[in-house]
CSV table of C-alpha atoms in Angstrom, one decimal:
chain,number,residue,atom,x,y,z
A,1,UNK,CA,-18.4,-18.1,4.3
A,2,UNK,CA,-21.5,-20.0,3.1
A,3,UNK,CA,-21.7,-23.4,1.4
A,4,UNK,CA,-24.1,-23.8,-1.6
A,5,UNK,CA,-25.4,-26.8,-3.5
A,6,UNK,CA,-25.2,-26.9,-7.3
A,7,UNK,CA,-28.9,-26.0,-7.4
A,8,UNK,CA,-28.3,-23.0,-5.2
A,9,UNK,CA,-25.3,-21.9,-7.3
A,10,UNK,CA,-27.5,-22.1,-10.3
A,11,UNK,CA,-29.9,-19.7,-8.6
A,12,UNK,CA,-27.1,-17.3,-7.7
A,13,UNK,CA,-26.0,-17.3,-11.3
A,14,UNK,CA,-29.5,-16.8,-12.5
A,15,UNK,CA,-28.6,-13.5,-14.1
A,16,UNK,CA,-28.9,-12.2,-17.6
A,17,UNK,CA,-25.1,-12.0,-18.0
A,18,UNK,CA,-24.5,-15.7,-17.2
A,19,UNK,CA,-27.4,-16.9,-19.3
A,20,UNK,CA,-26.0,-14.8,-22.2
A,21,UNK,CA,-22.6,-16.4,-21.9
A,22,UNK,CA,-24.2,-19.8,-21.6
A,23,UNK,CA,-26.2,-19.2,-24.8
A,24,UNK,CA,-23.1,-18.0,-26.6
A,25,UNK,CA,-21.1,-21.1,-25.6
A,26,UNK,CA,-23.9,-23.5,-26.4
A,27,UNK,CA,-24.5,-21.9,-29.8
A,28,UNK,CA,-20.8,-22.7,-30.6
A,29,UNK,CA,-20.9,-26.1,-29.0
A,30,UNK,CA,-18.2,-25.3,-26.4
A,31,UNK,CA,-17.8,-26.1,-22.7
A,32,UNK,CA,-17.8,-22.9,-20.7
A,33,UNK,CA,-17.0,-22.2,-17.0
A,34,UNK,CA,-16.8,-19.2,-14.7
A,35,UNK,CA,-13.6,-19.6,-12.7
A,36,UNK,CA,-11.2,-18.2,-10.1
A,37,UNK,CA,-11.9,-15.2,-7.9
A,38,UNK,CA,-15.5,-14.8,-8.9
A,39,UNK,CA,-16.3,-18.3,-7.8
A,40,UNK,CA,-14.3,-17.9,-4.6
A,41,UNK,CA,-16.1,-14.7,-3.7
A,42,UNK,CA,-19.5,-16.3,-4.2
A,43,UNK,CA,-18.7,-18.6,-1.2
A,44,UNK,CA,-17.1,-15.7,0.7
A,45,UNK,CA,-20.3,-13.7,0.1
A,46,UNK,CA,-18.2,-10.8,-1.4
A,47,UNK,CA,-19.6,-8.8,-4.3
A,48,UNK,CA,-17.7,-8.9,-7.6
A,49,UNK,CA,-18.4,-7.8,-11.2
A,50,UNK,CA,-15.1,-9.0,-12.7
A,51,UNK,CA,-15.8,-12.3,-14.2
A,52,UNK,CA,-13.3,-14.8,-15.6
A,53,UNK,CA,-14.5,-17.4,-18.0
A,54,UNK,CA,-12.6,-20.5,-19.3
A,55,UNK,CA,-13.8,-22.1,-22.5
A,56,UNK,CA,-12.6,-25.5,-23.6
A,57,UNK,CA,-11.8,-24.3,-27.1
A,58,UNK,CA,-11.7,-20.7,-28.3
A,59,UNK,CA,-12.4,-18.2,-25.6
A,60,UNK,CA,-12.2,-15.4,-28.3
A,61,UNK,CA,-15.0,-17.0,-30.3
A,62,UNK,CA,-17.4,-17.0,-27.3
A,63,UNK,CA,-16.5,-13.4,-26.5
A,64,UNK,CA,-17.2,-12.4,-30.1
A,65,UNK,CA,-20.5,-14.3,-30.0
A,66,UNK,CA,-21.5,-12.6,-26.7
A,67,UNK,CA,-20.6,-9.2,-28.2
A,68,UNK,CA,-22.9,-10.0,-31.2
A,69,UNK,CA,-25.7,-10.9,-28.8
A,70,UNK,CA,-25.4,-7.9,-26.5
A,71,UNK,CA,-25.0,-5.5,-29.4
A,72,UNK,CA,-23.5,-2.0,-29.6
A,73,UNK,CA,-23.5,-1.3,-25.9
A,74,UNK,CA,-20.8,-4.0,-25.4
A,75,UNK,CA,-17.1,-3.2,-26.0
A,76,UNK,CA,-14.9,-6.1,-27.2
A,77,UNK,CA,-11.1,-6.2,-26.9
A,78,UNK,CA,-9.3,-9.2,-28.5
A,79,UNK,CA,-5.7,-10.2,-27.6
A,80,UNK,CA,-5.0,-12.9,-30.1
A,81,UNK,CA,-1.3,-13.3,-29.1
A,82,UNK,CA,-2.5,-14.4,-25.7
A,83,UNK,CA,-5.7,-16.2,-26.8
A,84,UNK,CA,-7.8,-13.9,-24.6
A,85,UNK,CA,-10.6,-11.4,-25.0
A,86,UNK,CA,-12.5,-9.0,-22.8
A,87,UNK,CA,-16.1,-7.8,-23.0
A,88,UNK,CA,-17.2,-4.7,-21.1
A,89,UNK,CA,-20.8,-3.6,-20.9
A,90,UNK,CA,-23.4,-2.1,-18.6
A,91,UNK,CA,-26.6,-4.1,-17.9
A,92,UNK,CA,-29.4,-3.1,-15.5
A,93,UNK,CA,-27.2,-0.4,-13.9
A,94,UNK,CA,-24.2,-2.8,-13.3
A,95,UNK,CA,-20.8,-2.5,-15.1
A,96,UNK,CA,-19.5,-5.9,-16.1
A,97,UNK,CA,-16.0,-6.8,-17.2
A,98,UNK,CA,-15.8,-10.4,-18.5
A,99,UNK,CA,-12.4,-12.0,-19.4
A,100,UNK,CA,-12.5,-15.0,-21.8
A,101,UNK,CA,-9.6,-17.5,-22.2
A,102,UNK,CA,-9.3,-20.8,-23.8
A,103,UNK,CA,-8.5,-23.7,-21.5
A,104,UNK,CA,-4.8,-24.3,-21.6
A,105,UNK,CA,-1.8,-26.0,-20.1
A,106,UNK,CA,1.5,-24.3,-19.5
A,107,UNK,CA,5.2,-25.1,-19.1
A,108,UNK,CA,7.9,-22.7,-18.0
A,109,UNK,CA,11.7,-22.3,-18.5
A,110,UNK,CA,13.7,-21.7,-15.3
A,111,UNK,CA,14.6,-18.1,-16.0
A,112,UNK,CA,11.3,-16.7,-17.2
A,113,UNK,CA,7.7,-16.2,-16.0
A,114,UNK,CA,6.4,-16.4,-19.5
A,115,UNK,CA,4.9,-19.8,-20.1
A,116,UNK,CA,4.8,-22.0,-23.2
A,117,UNK,CA,1.1,-22.3,-23.8
A,118,UNK,CA,-0.9,-25.2,-25.4
A,119,UNK,CA,-4.6,-25.8,-25.8
A,120,UNK,CA,-5.8,-28.0,-22.9
A,121,UNK,CA,-8.7,-29.4,-21.0
A,122,UNK,CA,-10.5,-27.9,-18.0
A,123,UNK,CA,-8.4,-30.2,-15.8
A,124,UNK,CA,-5.2,-28.8,-17.4
A,125,UNK,CA,-6.5,-25.2,-16.8
A,126,UNK,CA,-7.3,-25.9,-13.2
A,127,UNK,CA,-3.8,-27.5,-12.7
A,128,UNK,CA,-2.1,-24.3,-13.7
A,129,UNK,CA,-4.1,-22.1,-11.2
A,130,UNK,CA,-2.2,-20.6,-8.3
A,131,UNK,CA,-4.2,-21.8,-5.3
A,132,UNK,CA,-6.9,-24.3,-4.6
A,133,UNK,CA,-9.4,-21.6,-3.6
A,134,UNK,CA,-8.9,-20.0,-7.0
A,135,UNK,CA,-9.1,-23.3,-9.0
A,136,UNK,CA,-12.8,-23.9,-8.5
A,137,UNK,CA,-15.1,-23.6,-11.6
A,138,UNK,CA,-18.8,-23.5,-12.1
A,139,UNK,CA,-20.2,-24.8,-15.4
A,140,UNK,CA,-22.3,-22.3,-17.4
A,141,UNK,CA,-23.6,-24.6,-20.2
A,142,UNK,CA,-27.3,-25.0,-20.0
A,143,UNK,CA,-27.3,-28.8,-19.3
A,144,UNK,CA,-24.9,-28.5,-16.4
A,145,UNK,CA,-25.6,-24.8,-15.3
A,146,UNK,CA,-24.4,-24.3,-11.7
A,147,UNK,CA,-22.4,-27.5,-11.4
A,148,UNK,CA,-19.3,-26.9,-9.2
A,149,UNK,CA,-16.0,-28.5,-10.5
A,150,UNK,CA,-13.6,-28.6,-7.5
A,151,UNK,CA,-10.8,-31.2,-8.1
A,152,UNK,CA,-8.4,-29.8,-5.4
A,153,UNK,CA,-11.0,-29.4,-2.6
A,154,UNK,CA,-10.7,-25.6,-2.7
A,155,UNK,CA,-14.1,-25.4,-1.0
A,156,UNK,CA,-12.7,-27.2,2.0
A,157,UNK,CA,-9.6,-25.0,2.1
A,158,UNK,CA,-11.9,-21.9,1.9
A,159,UNK,CA,-14.0,-23.2,4.8
A,160,UNK,CA,-10.8,-24.0,6.8
A,161,UNK,CA,-9.2,-20.6,6.0
A,162,UNK,CA,-6.1,-22.2,4.3
A,163,UNK,CA,-4.0,-21.1,1.3
A,164,UNK,CA,-2.5,-24.1,-0.5
A,165,UNK,CA,-1.4,-24.8,-4.1
A,166,UNK,CA,-3.2,-27.3,-6.4
A,167,UNK,CA,0.1,-29.0,-7.4
A,168,UNK,CA,3.4,-29.4,-5.5
A,169,UNK,CA,4.1,-25.9,-4.2
A,170,UNK,CA,7.7,-26.0,-5.4
A,171,UNK,CA,6.4,-26.4,-9.0
A,172,UNK,CA,3.8,-23.7,-8.6
A,173,UNK,CA,6.2,-21.2,-7.2
A,174,UNK,CA,9.1,-22.1,-9.5
A,175,UNK,CA,6.9,-21.8,-12.6
A,176,UNK,CA,5.7,-18.3,-11.6
A,177,UNK,CA,7.6,-16.8,-8.6
A,178,UNK,CA,5.1,-13.9,-8.3
A,179,UNK,CA,2.7,-16.5,-6.9
A,180,UNK,CA,4.8,-16.4,-3.7
A,181,UNK,CA,3.8,-12.8,-3.2
A,182,UNK,CA,0.2,-13.6,-4.2
A,183,UNK,CA,0.2,-16.4,-1.6
A,184,UNK,CA,1.0,-14.0,1.2
A,185,UNK,CA,-1.3,-11.3,-0.2
A,186,UNK,CA,-4.3,-13.6,-0.2
A,187,UNK,CA,-3.5,-14.9,3.3
A,188,UNK,CA,-3.3,-11.3,4.5
A,189,UNK,CA,-6.5,-10.0,2.7
A,190,UNK,CA,-8.6,-13.0,3.7
A,191,UNK,CA,-7.0,-13.5,7.1
A,192,UNK,CA,-6.2,-17.1,6.1
A,193,UNK,CA,-3.3,-19.3,7.2
A,194,UNK,CA,-0.7,-20.6,4.7
A,195,UNK,CA,-0.7,-24.4,4.7
A,196,UNK,CA,2.5,-25.7,6.3
A,197,UNK,CA,4.0,-27.5,3.2
A,198,UNK,CA,3.2,-24.4,1.1
A,199,UNK,CA,5.0,-22.1,3.6
A,200,UNK,CA,8.1,-24.4,3.6
A,201,UNK,CA,8.1,-24.1,-0.2
A,202,UNK,CA,8.1,-20.3,0.1
A,203,UNK,CA,11.2,-20.5,2.2
A,204,UNK,CA,12.9,-22.9,-0.3
A,205,UNK,CA,11.9,-20.9,-3.4
A,206,UNK,CA,12.4,-17.3,-2.1
A,207,UNK,CA,15.4,-16.6,-4.3
A,208,UNK,CA,13.2,-17.2,-7.4
A,209,UNK,CA,11.5,-13.8,-6.7
A,210,UNK,CA,14.6,-12.1,-8.2
A,211,UNK,CA,13.3,-12.8,-11.8
A,212,UNK,CA,10.1,-10.9,-11.1
A,213,UNK,CA,10.0,-7.2,-12.0
A,214,UNK,CA,9.8,-4.5,-9.3
A,215,UNK,CA,6.6,-3.3,-10.8
A,216,UNK,CA,4.8,-6.7,-10.1
A,217,UNK,CA,6.3,-7.0,-6.6
A,218,UNK,CA,5.2,-3.4,-5.9
A,219,UNK,CA,1.6,-4.2,-6.9
A,220,UNK,CA,1.4,-7.1,-4.5
A,221,UNK,CA,3.1,-5.1,-1.7
A,222,UNK,CA,0.5,-2.3,-2.1
A,223,UNK,CA,-2.3,-4.8,-1.8
A,224,UNK,CA,-0.8,-6.2,1.4
A,225,UNK,CA,-0.4,-2.7,2.8
A,226,UNK,CA,-4.0,-1.9,2.0
A,227,UNK,CA,-5.3,-5.0,3.9
A,228,UNK,CA,-7.1,-4.5,7.2
A,229,UNK,CA,-4.1,-5.9,9.2
A,230,UNK,CA,-1.1,-5.4,6.9
A,231,UNK,CA,1.4,-6.6,9.6
A,232,UNK,CA,0.2,-10.2,9.0
A,233,UNK,CA,1.6,-10.2,5.5
A,234,UNK,CA,4.8,-8.5,6.4
A,235,UNK,CA,5.5,-11.0,9.2
A,236,UNK,CA,5.0,-13.8,6.6
A,237,UNK,CA,7.3,-12.1,4.1
A,238,UNK,CA,10.0,-11.8,6.8
A,239,UNK,CA,9.6,-15.4,8.1
A,240,UNK,CA,9.9,-17.0,4.6
A,241,UNK,CA,12.9,-14.8,3.6
A,242,UNK,CA,11.2,-12.8,0.8
A,243,UNK,CA,11.3,-9.5,2.7
A,244,UNK,CA,15.1,-9.6,2.9
A,245,UNK,CA,15.2,-9.8,-0.9
A,246,UNK,CA,12.6,-7.3,-1.9
A,247,UNK,CA,12.9,-4.8,1.0
A,248,UNK,CA,16.1,-5.5,2.9
A,249,UNK,CA,16.1,-2.2,4.6
A,250,UNK,CA,12.9,-3.1,6.5
A,251,UNK,CA,14.0,-6.7,7.1
A,252,UNK,CA,17.3,-5.4,8.7
A,253,UNK,CA,15.2,-3.8,11.5
A,254,UNK,CA,14.4,-7.3,12.8
A,255,UNK,CA,17.2,-7.4,15.4
A,256,UNK,CA,17.7,-6.7,19.1
A,257,UNK,CA,21.2,-5.9,20.2
A,258,UNK,CA,22.2,-6.1,23.9
A,259,UNK,CA,25.2,-4.4,25.5
A,260,UNK,CA,26.0,-4.1,29.2
A,261,UNK,CA,22.6,-5.6,30.0
A,262,UNK,CA,20.8,-2.9,28.0
A,263,UNK,CA,18.8,-3.8,24.8
A,264,UNK,CA,16.9,-1.7,22.3
A,265,UNK,CA,13.4,-2.7,21.1
A,266,UNK,CA,12.9,-4.7,18.0
A,267,UNK,CA,12.3,-1.9,15.5
A,268,UNK,CA,10.8,-4.2,12.9
A,269,UNK,CA,7.9,-5.3,15.1
A,270,UNK,CA,7.5,-1.8,16.4
A,271,UNK,CA,7.2,-0.6,12.8
A,272,UNK,CA,4.5,-3.2,12.1
A,273,UNK,CA,2.6,-2.1,15.2
A,274,UNK,CA,2.7,1.5,14.0
A,275,UNK,CA,1.5,0.4,10.5
A,276,UNK,CA,-1.5,-1.5,12.0
A,277,UNK,CA,-2.3,1.5,14.2
A,278,UNK,CA,-2.4,3.8,11.2
A,279,UNK,CA,-4.5,1.3,9.3
A,280,UNK,CA,-7.0,1.1,12.1
A,281,UNK,CA,-7.4,4.9,12.4
A,282,UNK,CA,-7.4,6.0,8.8
A,283,UNK,CA,-10.3,7.4,6.9
A,284,UNK,CA,-11.1,4.6,4.4
A,285,UNK,CA,-11.8,7.1,1.6
A,286,UNK,CA,-8.6,9.1,2.2
A,287,UNK,CA,-6.6,9.8,-1.0
A,288,UNK,CA,-3.4,9.4,0.9
A,289,UNK,CA,-4.5,6.0,2.4
A,290,UNK,CA,-1.8,3.9,0.7
A,291,UNK,CA,1.0,6.5,1.0
A,292,UNK,CA,0.4,7.2,4.7
A,293,UNK,CA,0.9,3.4,5.2
A,294,UNK,CA,4.1,3.6,3.2
A,295,UNK,CA,5.2,6.4,5.5
A,296,UNK,CA,4.5,4.3,8.5
A,297,UNK,CA,6.4,1.4,7.0
A,298,UNK,CA,9.4,3.7,6.2
A,299,UNK,CA,9.3,5.9,9.3
A,300,UNK,CA,12.1,4.1,11.2
A,301,UNK,CA,14.0,2.7,8.1
A,302,UNK,CA,17.0,4.8,9.0
A,303,UNK,CA,17.5,3.3,12.4
A,304,UNK,CA,19.9,0.5,11.2
A,305,UNK,CA,22.3,3.1,9.8
A,306,UNK,CA,22.0,5.5,12.7
A,307,UNK,CA,22.3,3.1,15.6
A,308,UNK,CA,25.1,3.9,18.1
A,309,UNK,CA,26.0,2.8,21.6
A,310,UNK,CA,26.5,5.5,24.1
A,311,UNK,CA,27.8,4.2,27.5
A,312,UNK,CA,26.0,7.1,29.3
A,313,UNK,CA,22.5,6.7,27.8
A,314,UNK,CA,22.5,3.4,26.0
A,315,UNK,CA,21.4,2.8,22.4
A,316,UNK,CA,20.8,5.9,20.3
A,317,UNK,CA,19.3,6.5,16.8
A,318,UNK,CA,20.1,10.2,16.3
A,319,UNK,CA,18.9,11.7,13.0
A,320,UNK,CA,17.3,8.4,11.9
A,321,UNK,CA,14.4,10.5,10.5
A,322,UNK,CA,16.8,12.4,8.2
A,323,UNK,CA,18.7,9.3,7.2
A,324,UNK,CA,15.4,7.5,6.5
A,325,UNK,CA,14.1,10.4,4.4
A,326,UNK,CA,17.2,10.0,2.1
A,327,UNK,CA,16.6,6.3,1.8
A,328,UNK,CA,12.9,6.7,0.6
A,329,UNK,CA,13.6,7.7,-3.0
A,330,UNK,CA,16.2,4.9,-3.4
A,331,UNK,CA,13.6,2.3,-2.2
A,332,UNK,CA,10.8,3.9,-4.3
A,333,UNK,CA,13.0,3.8,-7.4
A,334,UNK,CA,14.0,0.2,-6.9
A,335,UNK,CA,10.4,-0.9,-6.4
A,336,UNK,CA,9.1,1.2,-9.3
A,337,UNK,CA,6.9,3.2,-7.0
A,338,UNK,CA,5.9,6.6,-8.2
A,339,UNK,CA,8.7,9.2,-8.0
A,340,UNK,CA,6.3,12.1,-8.0
A,341,UNK,CA,4.5,14.0,-5.2
A,342,UNK,CA,3.6,10.7,-3.6
A,343,UNK,CA,7.2,9.9,-3.0
A,344,UNK,CA,7.8,13.4,-1.7
A,345,UNK,CA,4.9,13.0,0.7
A,346,UNK,CA,6.3,9.8,2.1
A,347,UNK,CA,9.8,11.4,2.4
A,348,UNK,CA,8.4,14.5,4.1
A,349,UNK,CA,6.5,12.4,6.7
A,350,UNK,CA,9.5,10.2,7.4
A,351,UNK,CA,11.6,13.4,7.9
A,352,UNK,CA,9.1,15.1,10.1
A,353,UNK,CA,7.8,12.2,12.2
A,354,UNK,CA,9.9,13.0,15.2
A,355,UNK,CA,8.8,16.6,15.4
A,356,UNK,CA,5.3,16.2,17.0
A,357,UNK,CA,6.8,13.7,19.4
A,358,UNK,CA,9.5,16.1,20.5
A,359,UNK,CA,6.9,18.8,21.1
A,360,UNK,CA,4.7,16.4,23.0
A,361,UNK,CA,7.7,15.3,25.1
A,362,UNK,CA,8.4,18.9,26.2
A,363,UNK,CA,6.3,21.9,26.9
A,364,UNK,CA,3.8,22.5,24.1
A,365,UNK,CA,4.7,26.0,23.0
A,366,UNK,CA,2.9,28.2,20.4
A,367,UNK,CA,6.1,28.8,18.4
A,368,UNK,CA,6.9,25.0,18.2
A,369,UNK,CA,3.4,24.3,16.9
A,370,UNK,CA,3.6,27.2,14.4
A,371,UNK,CA,6.9,25.8,13.0
A,372,UNK,CA,5.4,22.3,12.8
A,373,UNK,CA,2.4,23.6,10.9
A,374,UNK,CA,4.6,25.7,8.6
A,375,UNK,CA,6.8,22.7,7.7
A,376,UNK,CA,4.0,20.1,7.4
A,377,UNK,CA,1.5,22.3,5.6
A,378,UNK,CA,-1.5,20.5,4.3
A,379,UNK,CA,-0.1,17.1,5.4
A,380,UNK,CA,-0.3,18.0,9.1
A,381,UNK,CA,-3.3,15.8,9.8
A,382,UNK,CA,-1.6,12.7,8.3
A,383,UNK,CA,1.6,13.6,10.2
A,384,UNK,CA,-0.3,13.7,13.4
A,385,UNK,CA,-2.0,10.4,12.7
A,386,UNK,CA,1.4,8.8,12.0
A,387,UNK,CA,2.9,10.2,15.2
A,388,UNK,CA,0.1,9.2,17.4
A,389,UNK,CA,0.3,5.7,15.9
A,390,UNK,CA,4.1,5.8,16.8
A,391,UNK,CA,3.3,5.9,20.5
A,392,UNK,CA,3.6,2.2,21.3
A,393,UNK,CA,5.2,2.4,24.7
A,394,UNK,CA,4.2,-0.3,27.1
A,395,UNK,CA,4.6,2.2,29.9
A,396,UNK,CA,1.0,3.3,30.4
A,397,UNK,CA,1.9,6.4,32.4
A,398,UNK,CA,4.3,7.7,29.7
A,399,UNK,CA,1.9,6.7,27.0
A,400,UNK,CA,-1.0,8.6,28.7
A,401,UNK,CA,1.3,11.7,29.0
A,402,UNK,CA,2.2,11.6,25.3
A,403,UNK,CA,-1.4,11.3,24.2
A,404,UNK,CA,-2.5,14.2,26.5
A,405,UNK,CA,0.3,16.4,25.1
A,406,UNK,CA,-0.7,15.4,21.6
A,407,UNK,CA,-4.2,16.5,22.4
A,408,UNK,CA,-2.8,19.9,23.3
A,409,UNK,CA,-0.8,20.0,20.1
A,410,UNK,CA,-4.0,19.3,18.1
A,411,UNK,CA,-5.9,22.0,20.0
A,412,UNK,CA,-3.2,24.6,19.1
A,413,UNK,CA,-3.1,23.4,15.5
A,414,UNK,CA,-6.9,23.8,15.3
A,415,UNK,CA,-6.7,27.3,16.7
A,416,UNK,CA,-4.0,28.3,14.2
A,417,UNK,CA,-6.0,26.9,11.3
A,418,UNK,CA,-9.1,28.8,12.5
A,419,UNK,CA,-7.1,32.0,12.3
A,420,UNK,CA,-6.0,31.4,8.7
A,421,UNK,CA,-2.6,30.0,9.4
A,422,UNK,CA,-1.3,30.7,5.9
A,423,UNK,CA,-1.7,34.4,6.4
A,424,UNK,CA,-0.4,34.1,10.0
A,425,UNK,CA,2.8,32.3,9.0
A,426,UNK,CA,3.8,34.0,5.8
A,427,UNK,CA,5.4,37.5,6.5
A,428,UNK,CA,3.5,40.3,4.8
A,429,UNK,CA,6.9,41.6,3.5
A,430,UNK,CA,8.0,39.3,0.7
A,431,UNK,CA,11.3,38.8,-1.2
A,432,UNK,CA,10.3,41.0,-4.1
A,433,UNK,CA,9.7,43.9,-1.8
A,434,UNK,CA,13.0,43.3,0.0
A,435,UNK,CA,15.0,43.3,-3.3
A,436,UNK,CA,13.3,46.6,-4.3
A,437,UNK,CA,13.9,48.2,-1.0
A,438,UNK,CA,17.7,47.5,-0.9
A,439,UNK,CA,18.3,47.4,-4.6
A,440,UNK,CA,19.3,43.7,-4.5
A,441,UNK,CA,19.1,40.9,-7.1
A,442,UNK,CA,18.1,37.4,-6.1
A,443,UNK,CA,20.9,36.4,-3.6
A,444,UNK,CA,21.9,34.9,-0.3
A,445,UNK,CA,21.3,38.2,1.4
A,446,UNK,CA,17.7,38.2,0.3
A,447,UNK,CA,17.2,34.7,1.6
A,448,UNK,CA,18.8,35.7,5.0
A,449,UNK,CA,16.4,38.6,5.4
A,450,UNK,CA,13.3,36.6,4.4
A,451,UNK,CA,14.2,33.8,6.8
A,452,UNK,CA,14.9,36.4,9.6
A,453,UNK,CA,11.3,37.8,9.2
A,454,UNK,CA,9.8,34.3,8.9
A,455,UNK,CA,11.6,33.1,12.1
A,456,UNK,CA,10.3,36.2,13.9
A,457,UNK,CA,6.7,35.4,12.8
A,458,UNK,CA,7.0,31.7,13.5
A,459,UNK,CA,8.4,32.3,17.0
A,460,UNK,CA,5.6,34.8,17.6
A,461,UNK,CA,8.2,37.6,18.5
A,462,UNK,CA,6.1,40.1,16.6
A,463,UNK,CA,2.7,40.3,15.0
A,464,UNK,CA,2.6,39.6,11.3
A,465,UNK,CA,2.1,43.2,10.4
A,466,UNK,CA,4.1,45.7,8.3
A,467,UNK,CA,5.2,48.1,10.9
A,468,UNK,CA,6.8,45.7,13.4
A,469,UNK,CA,8.3,43.6,10.6
A,470,UNK,CA,9.7,46.7,8.9
A,471,UNK,CA,11.4,47.7,12.1
A,472,UNK,CA,13.0,44.2,12.4
A,473,UNK,CA,14.0,44.3,8.7
A,474,UNK,CA,15.8,47.6,9.0
A,475,UNK,CA,17.6,46.5,12.1
A,476,UNK,CA,18.8,43.3,10.3
A,477,UNK,CA,19.7,45.2,7.1
A,478,UNK,CA,21.9,47.6,9.2
A,479,UNK,CA,23.6,44.6,10.8
A,480,UNK,CA,24.3,43.2,7.4
A,481,UNK,CA,25.6,46.6,6.2
A,482,UNK,CA,23.0,46.9,3.5
A,483,UNK,CA,22.0,50.4,4.6
């Protein structure tokens, strides 16, 4: 980060947009400040075009005046019930989104996040902010242009890398429990530490998260998952007790059981290691970026339910991938995550995540790779990324063997793709032709014959050509007494 004097801040804000807001406020005789994330990001030297402005008086009136000054190219949205307004416009090739609100003070009832709002001073408005680093304000009025107002030493906390609340943290979190999630999210995104008293309050107030909707929790969880090192946030969620409330299935993995001197690994911390591995190897522009991270988070979720003790071999987690896949839609529905193809994608990767590892643990055969490619389809690259991330063994010899075998799997996959794997893996004789040949309607028999041909192709028993497939088909049809 970088420290700036008021004079230097005035130079940074020496832009048409801020001078126009300043002129609009001065014309109406109102105090006006840029606040929150925009101010924080100036000191963190991070670009931002989303500007929050607090007006001591009517924020809507300043927004309307700005719209009048900018003209037709500005779009004004007014939300009178909330006392806020938004102005969007493009200036010198930059898209700006400016939110205006009147300075206010808030009070809350115990069972609601919706505050009772009254007009207030700048001090009142800063008191209601979530964290000290978000409570800084810079004056935009001409006489005080660039003056920093920082009553809670947010600049010092920013410099020290600390997340703390302006008021008593119990009050801040009780008033709006979503701030607990935001606290951990900011600490994760910025790689900051949560101040000790603030963290103790998170532990005390964790149960209050229950009044927050799944949708809002989901939004914060997604931002944590998209952070450079998402495990940091999930460890904090677990330590303070929030994870056990919002995602108990993941929290339950944080256990190590020992029997007859044999213990299994801590699957919670293993999961976080896999998640960080995925995050560090992903294409940042990938459309599936978030959902592959959800798949990493969910990949071992079924281990708690599948765990068994076998005296001969120790702890087992048989079929945890299948159990976990069935748990995915339940968790997605509860957290109000999309129940569309994104959920299906996560479910599919959780279900298949053991397959490449099983292949890499054995001889890498063509038929096994063909079946893997057939089942994974276009998601094969993401599946391989997940599975390679899942190799967290501390046994370097075993880890090296797995990675070498994965390299061979990837080579065979690349070879299949080069040969047009869709054509290679889909038998040239389809279901319609089978029904016509044997005078069948859609039925179990048709499915059996189709699968028989597909298995033959996948296992590379015959070439995917009409003549050898027809011979196999006739042989199977005779066996089934269809001819």
